[in-house]
Amino acid sequence: MIKWLQKIFDIILPPRCLSCGKVIQTDNSLCPECFSHIRFISRPFCEKCGTPFPEETGDGLLCVNCLRKKTPFRFCRSAVAYDDFSKKLILDFKFFDHIENKILLARWLYLAGRDIFDAGVDLIIPVPLHFTRMIKRKYNQSAMLCSILSEMSHVPADYKSLKKIRHTRPQVHCDGKQRLKNVKNAFCVPHQENIKGKRIVLIDDVYTTGATLRECAKALKRAGAKSVDTLTVARVCDQF
Ligand SMILES: [Zn+2]
Ligand SMILES: [Zn+2]
């Protein structure tokens, strides 16, 4: 009966490509052409920060930045390169109420996060929005992704322990140094007992310079987190 109803439903409202709107066979997916434009990030990449390496590079290496600097992260992973194709899916989801994109994006996150989940995670936490932005935007897209990812991975999500305490300018309007200053000390952990000793994965849509994620990680580390990983749908890649 349910299958029969589903068939009628598919005839009236057939599944459509989330990017171009063309009719396709399966729900929450892309047509073959749009899919072929998506640049998935795969090995080789820096074991720590996930920066893609040229194809001929060996596996299991660290990039110069990770060798030189101490980072607050255990692993950073992203599913796809941030370009015009992935950007459309993410911006539609973030600003234009295309909430239906969340299943596909969460599925990509889950696949990109295999290293992280294999290494062990206790909590999934979205990068929080300041409450004024939350009112304006109606929903936190990272929290939506978190909730699906939590179902897929069976790792609990925590939406309350990390708070944004200061309104900041959107990071897209800042350059490298301004980005750091803009988000400095913008996050806090009001109830440290929820975080202490936990292995945490932070979820966001795009990894650009990592400034926001780094500030979140610092706040979590100050609260006693055992480790912090980042998992983002897309990543700005210079040479990929
Ligand atoms: Zn398409
Ligand atoms: Zn690195």
GROMACS .gro file of C-alpha atoms and ligand atoms in nm, residues 46-51 53 62-67, ligand 2:
model
   14
   46CYS     CA    1   4.739   1.614   0.510
   47GLU     CA    2   4.657   1.358   0.780
   48LYS     CA    3   4.582   1.634   1.028
   49CYS     CA    4   4.423   1.933   0.857
   50GLY     CA    5   4.300   1.754   0.544
   51THR     CA    6   4.462   1.996   0.293
   53PHE     CA    7   4.805   1.714  -0.175
   62LEU     CA    8   5.154   1.622   0.723
   63CYS     CA    9   5.151   1.960   0.546
   64VAL     CA   10   5.409   2.230   0.625
   65ASN     CA   11   5.160   2.426   0.839
   66CYS     CA   12   5.077   2.126   1.057
   67LEU     CA   13   5.447   2.042   1.094
  242ZN      ZN   14   4.800   2.004   0.757
   0.00000   0.00000   0.00000
